[in-house]
Amino acid sequence: MTAAVRPAAAHAGSADATLTGVGVGPGDPELLTVKAVRVLREADRVFVPVMADRPDPDAAAGRAERTVREYVAADRLRRLPFALDDRGGVTARRTAAWDDAARAVVDAIDRGARSLAFATIGDPNVYSTFGYLAQSVRALRPAVRVATVPGVTAMQELAAHSGTPLCEGREPLTLLPATAGLALFADALAGPGTVVAYKGWRRHPELLAELRRQGRLADAVLGRSLGLPDERIGPVDDPEHDLPYLSTLLVPARREHRGGKL
């Protein structure tokens, strides 16, 4: 097992190095911001996440990599393997992947890179791998500056494509991962606002049953492969759907008439 990262003494050059998490949206290259494209193009090194069991250069590119290839040449990209499919919490496999990725970033800094970018789907501050990478890098090089460039989230993309306002007036907006358990989802549905659940995947039948129980099924919208050629957006109706892990469920607040929540 790979040893855990430990704080290191200051290294020359670390103080003027910046690691930037760049949000590249849910998958559509047209949803990158102008700033995101600029940061990616100007970076000395661009990192992209890949499944830990697929670091081979000939393996299929991940979603973030496919998105940024519209703006950055493939030979400028460096894959960082992460245990993205690990559902066991902070496992040894996941920790080792974080540590190995951090060492790859630090190695680039030690070799002279000063502007480093990490492309992450969605937004780097919303359920992103970037936060773990940044913490691990700074454990090795505390002087490294960390920055982020916001990106379009899956819930925004789903709201736009389905014509469903996320929140109006005094309505709250609750975003949660389905992996957190059914109780949180049920409590949020019982409230007055819109609920968005990420990572439905195997929990979809449970979510569907709770929507029926609370009478929220009719207005709910489900998005799969948002921003990709096989994108599917529609009603939430079939518990047997073969959903990808990164599915998005949008349940709008109950709205009886225009302006009712002002």
mmCIF file of C-alpha atoms in Angstrom:
data_model
loop_
_atom_site.group_PDB
_atom_site.id
_atom_site.type_symbol
_atom_site.label_atom_id
_atom_site.label_comp_id
_atom_site.label_asym_id
_atom_site.label_seq_id
_atom_site.Cartn_x
_atom_site.Cartn_y
_atom_site.Cartn_z
ATOM 1 C CA MET A 1 0.000 0.000 0.000
ATOM 2 C CA THR A 2 1.258 3.493 -0.840
ATOM 3 C CA ALA A 3 2.405 5.483 2.181
ATOM 4 C CA ALA A 4 0.314 8.482 3.187
ATOM 5 C CA VAL A 5 1.546 11.934 2.273
ATOM 6 C CA ARG A 6 3.359 13.904 4.974
ATOM 7 C CA PRO A 7 4.141 17.608 5.234
ATOM 8 C CA ALA A 8 7.395 18.523 3.576
ATOM 9 C CA ALA A 9 9.845 21.342 4.010
ATOM 10 C CA ALA A 10 9.419 24.342 1.771
ATOM 11 C CA HIS A 11 10.775 23.775 -1.734
ATOM 12 C CA ALA A 12 12.051 26.483 -3.994
ATOM 13 C CA GLY A 13 9.377 27.423 -6.489
ATOM 14 C CA SER A 14 6.399 26.107 -4.544
ATOM 15 C CA ALA A 15 5.459 29.581 -3.348
ATOM 16 C CA ASP A 16 4.873 30.843 -6.882
ATOM 17 C CA ALA A 17 3.101 27.718 -8.126
ATOM 18 C CA THR A 18 -0.679 27.691 -8.481
ATOM 19 C CA LEU A 19 -2.961 24.667 -8.756
ATOM 20 C CA THR A 20 -6.323 25.628 -10.225
ATOM 21 C CA GLY A 21 -9.401 23.436 -10.235
ATOM 22 C CA VAL A 22 -11.250 24.227 -13.445
ATOM 23 C CA GLY A 23 -14.933 23.384 -13.717
ATOM 24 C CA VAL A 24 -15.683 22.135 -17.228
ATOM 25 C CA GLY A 25 -19.425 21.595 -16.871
ATOM 26 C CA PRO A 26 -21.382 18.355 -17.234
ATOM 27 C CA GLY A 27 -19.942 17.339 -20.596
ATOM 28 C CA ASP A 28 -20.864 19.807 -23.317
ATOM 29 C CA PRO A 29 -17.684 21.648 -24.420
ATOM 30 C CA GLU A 30 -19.763 24.742 -25.213
ATOM 31 C CA LEU A 31 -20.543 25.154 -21.516
ATOM 32 C CA LEU A 32 -16.971 25.985 -20.513
ATOM 33 C CA THR A 33 -16.555 29.612 -19.495
ATOM 34 C CA VAL A 34 -14.172 31.924 -21.316
ATOM 35 C CA LYS A 35 -12.023 32.006 -18.175
ATOM 36 C CA ALA A 36 -11.933 28.210 -17.961
ATOM 37 C CA VAL A 37 -10.690 27.943 -21.538
ATOM 38 C CA ARG A 38 -8.041 30.613 -20.926
ATOM 39 C CA VAL A 39 -6.737 28.989 -17.737
ATOM 40 C CA LEU A 40 -6.549 25.575 -19.413
ATOM 41 C CA ARG A 41 -4.728 26.927 -22.452
ATOM 42 C CA GLU A 42 -2.249 28.984 -20.410
ATOM 43 C CA ALA A 43 -1.423 26.245 -17.896
ATOM 44 C CA ASP A 44 2.032 24.684 -17.931
ATOM 45 C CA ARG A 45 0.403 21.337 -17.178
ATOM 46 C CA VAL A 46 -3.234 20.195 -17.414
ATOM 47 C CA PHE A 47 -4.340 17.218 -15.354
ATOM 48 C CA VAL A 48 -7.514 15.203 -15.896
ATOM 49 C CA PRO A 49 -9.042 12.486 -13.703
ATOM 50 C CA VAL A 50 -9.355 8.907 -14.879
ATOM 51 C CA MET A 51 -10.543 5.706 -13.243
ATOM 52 C CA ALA A 52 -7.783 4.088 -11.209
ATOM 53 C CA ASP A 53 -7.960 0.902 -13.254
ATOM 54 C CA ARG A 54 -7.652 2.761 -16.574
ATOM 55 C CA PRO A 55 -4.427 4.807 -16.532
ATOM 56 C CA ASP A 56 -3.343 3.269 -19.850
ATOM 57 C CA PRO A 57 -2.897 6.006 -22.509
ATOM 58 C CA ASP A 58 -4.953 3.928 -24.926
ATOM 59 C CA ALA A 59 -7.899 3.587 -22.521
ATOM 60 C CA ALA A 60 -11.064 5.555 -23.134
ATOM 61 C CA ALA A 61 -10.917 9.162 -21.966
ATOM 62 C CA GLY A 62 -13.013 10.246 -19.018
ATOM 63 C CA ARG A 63 -15.745 12.862 -19.286
ATOM 64 C CA ALA A 64 -13.555 15.780 -18.182
ATOM 65 C CA GLU A 65 -10.815 14.794 -20.610
ATOM 66 C CA ARG A 66 -13.207 14.466 -23.539
ATOM 67 C CA THR A 67 -14.579 17.908 -22.759
ATOM 68 C CA VAL A 68 -11.260 19.760 -22.532
ATOM 69 C CA ARG A 69 -9.834 18.097 -25.635
ATOM 70 C CA GLU A 70 -11.935 20.604 -27.572
ATOM 71 C CA TYR A 71 -9.559 23.304 -26.302
ATOM 72 C CA VAL A 72 -6.335 21.592 -25.208
ATOM 73 C CA ALA A 73 -4.191 19.271 -27.304
ATOM 74 C CA ALA A 74 -4.180 15.678 -26.072
ATOM 75 C CA ASP A 75 -0.395 15.668 -25.673
ATOM 76 C CA ARG A 76 -0.677 18.465 -23.085
ATOM 77 C CA LEU A 77 -2.960 16.420 -20.839
ATOM 78 C CA ARG A 78 -1.755 14.216 -17.993
ATOM 79 C CA ARG A 79 -4.097 11.615 -16.516
ATOM 80 C CA LEU A 80 -4.350 11.231 -12.744
ATOM 81 C CA PRO A 81 -5.927 7.925 -11.641
ATOM 82 C CA PHE A 82 -8.528 8.160 -8.867
ATOM 83 C CA ALA A 83 -10.652 5.476 -7.221
ATOM 84 C CA LEU A 84 -13.798 7.111 -8.566
ATOM 85 C CA ASP A 85 -15.762 3.869 -8.409
ATOM 86 C CA ASP A 86 -14.918 3.156 -4.760
ATOM 87 C CA ARG A 87 -18.110 3.328 -2.675
ATOM 88 C CA GLY A 88 -16.513 2.332 0.627
ATOM 89 C CA GLY A 89 -15.665 5.769 1.993
ATOM 90 C CA VAL A 90 -12.046 6.639 2.785
ATOM 91 C CA THR A 91 -10.562 3.290 1.793
ATOM 92 C CA ALA A 92 -6.882 2.452 1.454
ATOM 93 C CA ARG A 93 -7.327 2.315 -2.325
ATOM 94 C CA ARG A 94 -8.903 5.761 -2.443
ATOM 95 C CA THR A 95 -6.307 7.282 -0.099
ATOM 96 C CA ALA A 96 -3.453 5.804 -2.127
ATOM 97 C CA ALA A 97 -4.911 7.295 -5.312
ATOM 98 C CA TRP A 98 -5.138 10.762 -3.707
ATOM 99 C CA ASP A 99 -1.539 10.504 -2.517
ATOM 100 C CA ASP A 100 -0.207 9.282 -5.864
ATOM 101 C CA ALA A 101 -2.050 12.054 -7.711
ATOM 102 C CA ALA A 102 -0.650 14.676 -5.350
ATOM 103 C CA ARG A 103 2.869 13.382 -5.901
ATOM 104 C CA ALA A 104 2.407 13.661 -9.667
ATOM 105 C CA VAL A 105 1.368 17.301 -9.288
ATOM 106 C CA VAL A 106 4.277 18.042 -6.945
ATOM 107 C CA ASP A 107 6.671 16.360 -9.364
ATOM 108 C CA ALA A 108 5.470 18.728 -12.102
ATOM 109 C CA ILE A 109 6.071 21.684 -9.779
ATOM 110 C CA ASP A 110 9.545 20.462 -8.888
ATOM 111 C CA ARG A 111 10.311 20.162 -12.597
ATOM 112 C CA GLY A 112 9.433 23.808 -13.161
ATOM 113 C CA ALA A 113 5.675 24.008 -13.781
ATOM 114 C CA ARG A 114 4.174 27.083 -12.152
ATOM 115 C CA SER A 115 0.634 27.108 -13.521
ATOM 116 C CA LEU A 116 -1.143 23.786 -13.092
ATOM 117 C CA ALA A 117 -4.786 23.101 -13.944
ATOM 118 C CA PHE A 118 -7.009 20.208 -12.966
ATOM 119 C CA ALA A 119 -10.121 19.769 -15.096
ATOM 120 C CA THR A 120 -13.153 18.544 -13.188
ATOM 121 C CA ILE A 121 -16.678 17.987 -14.444
ATOM 122 C CA GLY A 122 -19.285 20.347 -13.050
ATOM 123 C CA ASP A 123 -17.881 22.806 -10.526
ATOM 124 C CA PRO A 124 -14.656 22.249 -8.539
ATOM 125 C CA ASN A 125 -16.407 23.222 -5.295
ATOM 126 C CA VAL A 126 -19.429 20.942 -5.680
ATOM 127 C CA TYR A 127 -18.819 17.234 -4.919
ATOM 128 C CA SER A 128 -15.534 17.363 -6.805
ATOM 129 C CA THR A 129 -12.382 15.280 -6.593
ATOM 130 C CA PHE A 130 -10.414 18.510 -6.788
ATOM 131 C CA GLY A 131 -10.843 19.317 -3.092
ATOM 132 C CA TYR A 132 -9.134 16.080 -2.063
ATOM 133 C CA LEU A 133 -6.334 16.628 -4.563
ATOM 134 C CA ALA A 134 -5.744 20.192 -3.372
ATOM 135 C CA GLN A 135 -5.556 19.095 0.274
ATOM 136 C CA SER A 136 -3.095 16.344 -0.610
ATOM 137 C CA VAL A 137 -0.873 18.647 -2.665
ATOM 138 C CA ARG A 138 -0.732 21.243 0.102
ATOM 139 C CA ALA A 139 0.187 18.545 2.605
ATOM 140 C CA LEU A 140 3.318 18.041 0.517
ATOM 141 C CA ARG A 141 3.862 21.644 -0.538
ATOM 142 C CA PRO A 142 2.039 24.037 1.865
ATOM 143 C CA ALA A 143 3.171 27.070 -0.122
ATOM 144 C CA VAL A 144 1.326 26.058 -3.302
ATOM 145 C CA ARG A 145 -1.538 28.441 -4.022
ATOM 146 C CA VAL A 146 -4.927 26.840 -4.707
ATOM 147 C CA ALA A 147 -7.556 28.507 -6.880
ATOM 148 C CA THR A 148 -10.765 27.491 -8.617
ATOM 149 C CA VAL A 149 -12.689 28.476 -11.723
ATOM 150 C CA PRO A 150 -16.430 27.822 -11.345
ATOM 151 C CA GLY A 151 -18.240 25.612 -13.805
ATOM 152 C CA VAL A 152 -21.802 24.875 -14.862
ATOM 153 C CA THR A 153 -23.317 22.173 -12.666
ATOM 154 C CA ALA A 154 -25.429 19.218 -13.737
ATOM 155 C CA MET A 155 -28.466 20.632 -11.932
ATOM 156 C CA GLN A 156 -28.187 23.867 -13.931
ATOM 157 C CA GLU A 157 -27.888 21.946 -17.183
ATOM 158 C CA LEU A 158 -30.900 19.790 -16.314
ATOM 159 C CA ALA A 159 -32.953 22.823 -15.292
ATOM 160 C CA ALA A 160 -32.090 24.561 -18.565
ATOM 161 C CA HIS A 161 -32.886 21.592 -20.817
ATOM 162 C CA SER A 162 -36.102 20.657 -19.031
ATOM 163 C CA GLY A 163 -37.362 24.238 -18.619
ATOM 164 C CA THR A 164 -37.603 23.802 -14.841
ATOM 165 C CA PRO A 165 -36.718 26.816 -12.637
ATOM 166 C CA LEU A 166 -34.533 25.685 -9.754
ATOM 167 C CA CYS A 167 -35.875 28.174 -7.216
ATOM 168 C CA GLU A 168 -38.200 31.166 -7.042
ATOM 169 C CA GLY A 169 -38.909 33.808 -4.438
ATOM 170 C CA ARG A 170 -38.361 32.442 -0.929
ATOM 171 C CA GLU A 171 -37.925 28.819 -1.980
ATOM 172 C CA PRO A 172 -34.853 27.025 -0.632
ATOM 173 C CA LEU A 173 -32.787 24.777 -2.873
ATOM 174 C CA THR A 174 -31.454 21.510 -1.472
ATOM 175 C CA LEU A 175 -28.686 19.619 -3.268
ATOM 176 C CA LEU A 176 -27.681 16.235 -1.889
ATOM 177 C CA PRO A 177 -26.063 12.994 -3.011
ATOM 178 C CA ALA A 178 -28.388 9.998 -3.034
ATOM 179 C CA THR A 179 -25.494 8.072 -1.523
ATOM 180 C CA ALA A 180 -26.139 9.966 1.749
ATOM 181 C CA GLY A 181 -29.227 7.829 2.336
ATOM 182 C CA LEU A 182 -32.975 7.984 1.868
ATOM 183 C CA ALA A 183 -33.730 9.851 5.106
ATOM 184 C CA LEU A 184 -32.085 13.074 3.947
ATOM 185 C CA PHE A 185 -33.885 12.893 0.621
ATOM 186 C CA ALA A 186 -37.251 12.281 2.305
ATOM 187 C CA ASP A 187 -36.758 15.186 4.713
ATOM 188 C CA ALA A 188 -35.845 17.522 1.871
ATOM 189 C CA LEU A 189 -38.908 16.489 -0.161
ATOM 190 C CA ALA A 190 -41.133 17.261 2.812
ATOM 191 C CA GLY A 191 -39.845 20.839 2.830
ATOM 192 C CA PRO A 192 -41.019 23.848 0.808
ATOM 193 C CA GLY A 193 -38.320 23.984 -1.845
ATOM 194 C CA THR A 194 -36.693 22.294 -4.796
ATOM 195 C CA VAL A 195 -34.668 19.135 -4.243
ATOM 196 C CA VAL A 196 -31.837 17.915 -6.454
ATOM 197 C CA ALA A 197 -30.283 14.491 -5.923
ATOM 198 C CA TYR A 198 -27.001 13.489 -7.526
ATOM 199 C CA LYS A 199 -25.602 9.989 -7.924
ATOM 200 C CA GLY A 200 -28.970 8.176 -7.917
ATOM 201 C CA TRP A 201 -27.681 5.066 -9.640
ATOM 202 C CA ARG A 202 -28.515 1.980 -7.560
ATOM 203 C CA ARG A 203 -30.688 3.991 -5.170
ATOM 204 C CA HIS A 204 -33.058 5.093 -7.918
ATOM 205 C CA PRO A 205 -35.848 2.637 -6.976
ATOM 206 C CA GLU A 206 -35.781 3.957 -3.384
ATOM 207 C CA LEU A 207 -35.920 7.554 -4.579
ATOM 208 C CA LEU A 208 -38.768 6.701 -6.923
ATOM 209 C CA ALA A 209 -40.767 5.065 -4.120
ATOM 210 C CA GLU A 210 -40.302 8.125 -1.894
ATOM 211 C CA LEU A 211 -41.411 10.449 -4.684
ATOM 212 C CA ARG A 212 -44.604 8.425 -5.029
ATOM 213 C CA ARG A 213 -45.162 8.369 -1.275
ATOM 214 C CA GLN A 214 -44.923 12.143 -1.023
ATOM 215 C CA GLY A 215 -46.859 12.868 -4.222
ATOM 216 C CA ARG A 216 -43.895 14.483 -5.980
ATOM 217 C CA LEU A 217 -43.468 12.080 -8.895
ATOM 218 C CA ALA A 218 -45.406 13.947 -11.581
ATOM 219 C CA ASP A 219 -43.162 17.022 -11.668
ATOM 220 C CA ALA A 220 -39.808 15.291 -11.143
ATOM 221 C CA VAL A 221 -37.273 15.246 -13.981
ATOM 222 C CA LEU A 222 -34.387 12.817 -14.468
ATOM 223 C CA GLY A 223 -31.235 13.537 -16.445
ATOM 224 C CA ARG A 224 -28.728 10.972 -17.679
ATOM 225 C CA SER A 225 -25.416 11.642 -19.458
ATOM 226 C CA LEU A 226 -26.041 15.384 -19.428
ATOM 227 C CA GLY A 227 -24.107 17.257 -22.087
ATOM 228 C CA LEU A 228 -23.120 14.078 -23.913
ATOM 229 C CA PRO A 229 -24.361 12.652 -27.244
ATOM 230 C CA ASP A 230 -26.427 9.986 -25.439
ATOM 231 C CA GLU A 231 -28.067 12.513 -23.116
ATOM 232 C CA ARG A 232 -31.551 11.560 -21.911
ATOM 233 C CA ILE A 233 -33.911 13.898 -20.054
ATOM 234 C CA GLY A 234 -37.426 12.967 -19.094
ATOM 235 C CA PRO A 235 -39.908 11.957 -16.420
ATOM 236 C CA VAL A 236 -38.997 9.732 -13.509
ATOM 237 C CA ASP A 237 -41.064 6.648 -14.097
ATOM 238 C CA ASP A 238 -39.197 3.342 -14.284
ATOM 239 C CA PRO A 239 -37.360 1.758 -11.321
ATOM 240 C CA GLU A 240 -35.565 -0.587 -13.704
ATOM 241 C CA HIS A 241 -33.736 2.191 -15.567
ATOM 242 C CA ASP A 242 -30.075 1.342 -16.028
ATOM 243 C CA LEU A 243 -28.803 4.650 -14.677
ATOM 244 C CA PRO A 244 -25.219 5.866 -14.806
ATOM 245 C CA TYR A 245 -23.650 6.792 -11.484
ATOM 246 C CA LEU A 246 -23.712 10.475 -12.428
ATOM 247 C CA SER A 247 -27.458 10.803 -12.922
ATOM 248 C CA THR A 248 -29.341 13.897 -11.732
ATOM 249 C CA LEU A 249 -32.832 14.013 -10.265
ATOM 250 C CA LEU A 250 -34.642 17.364 -10.092
ATOM 251 C CA VAL A 251 -37.814 17.747 -8.027
ATOM 252 C CA PRO A 252 -39.169 21.310 -8.286
ATOM 253 C CA ALA A 253 -40.914 23.009 -5.405
ATOM 254 C CA ARG A 254 -44.710 22.890 -5.317
ATOM 255 C CA ARG A 255 -45.909 26.016 -7.145
ATOM 256 C CA GLU A 256 -49.613 26.703 -7.158
ATOM 257 C CA HIS A 257 -49.588 30.007 -9.031
ATOM 258 C CA ARG A 258 -47.216 32.581 -10.503
ATOM 259 C CA GLY A 259 -45.287 34.498 -7.879
ATOM 260 C CA GLY A 260 -46.753 32.443 -5.062
ATOM 261 C CA LYS A 261 -43.422 32.231 -3.199
ATOM 262 C CA LEU A 262 -42.582 35.951 -3.301
#
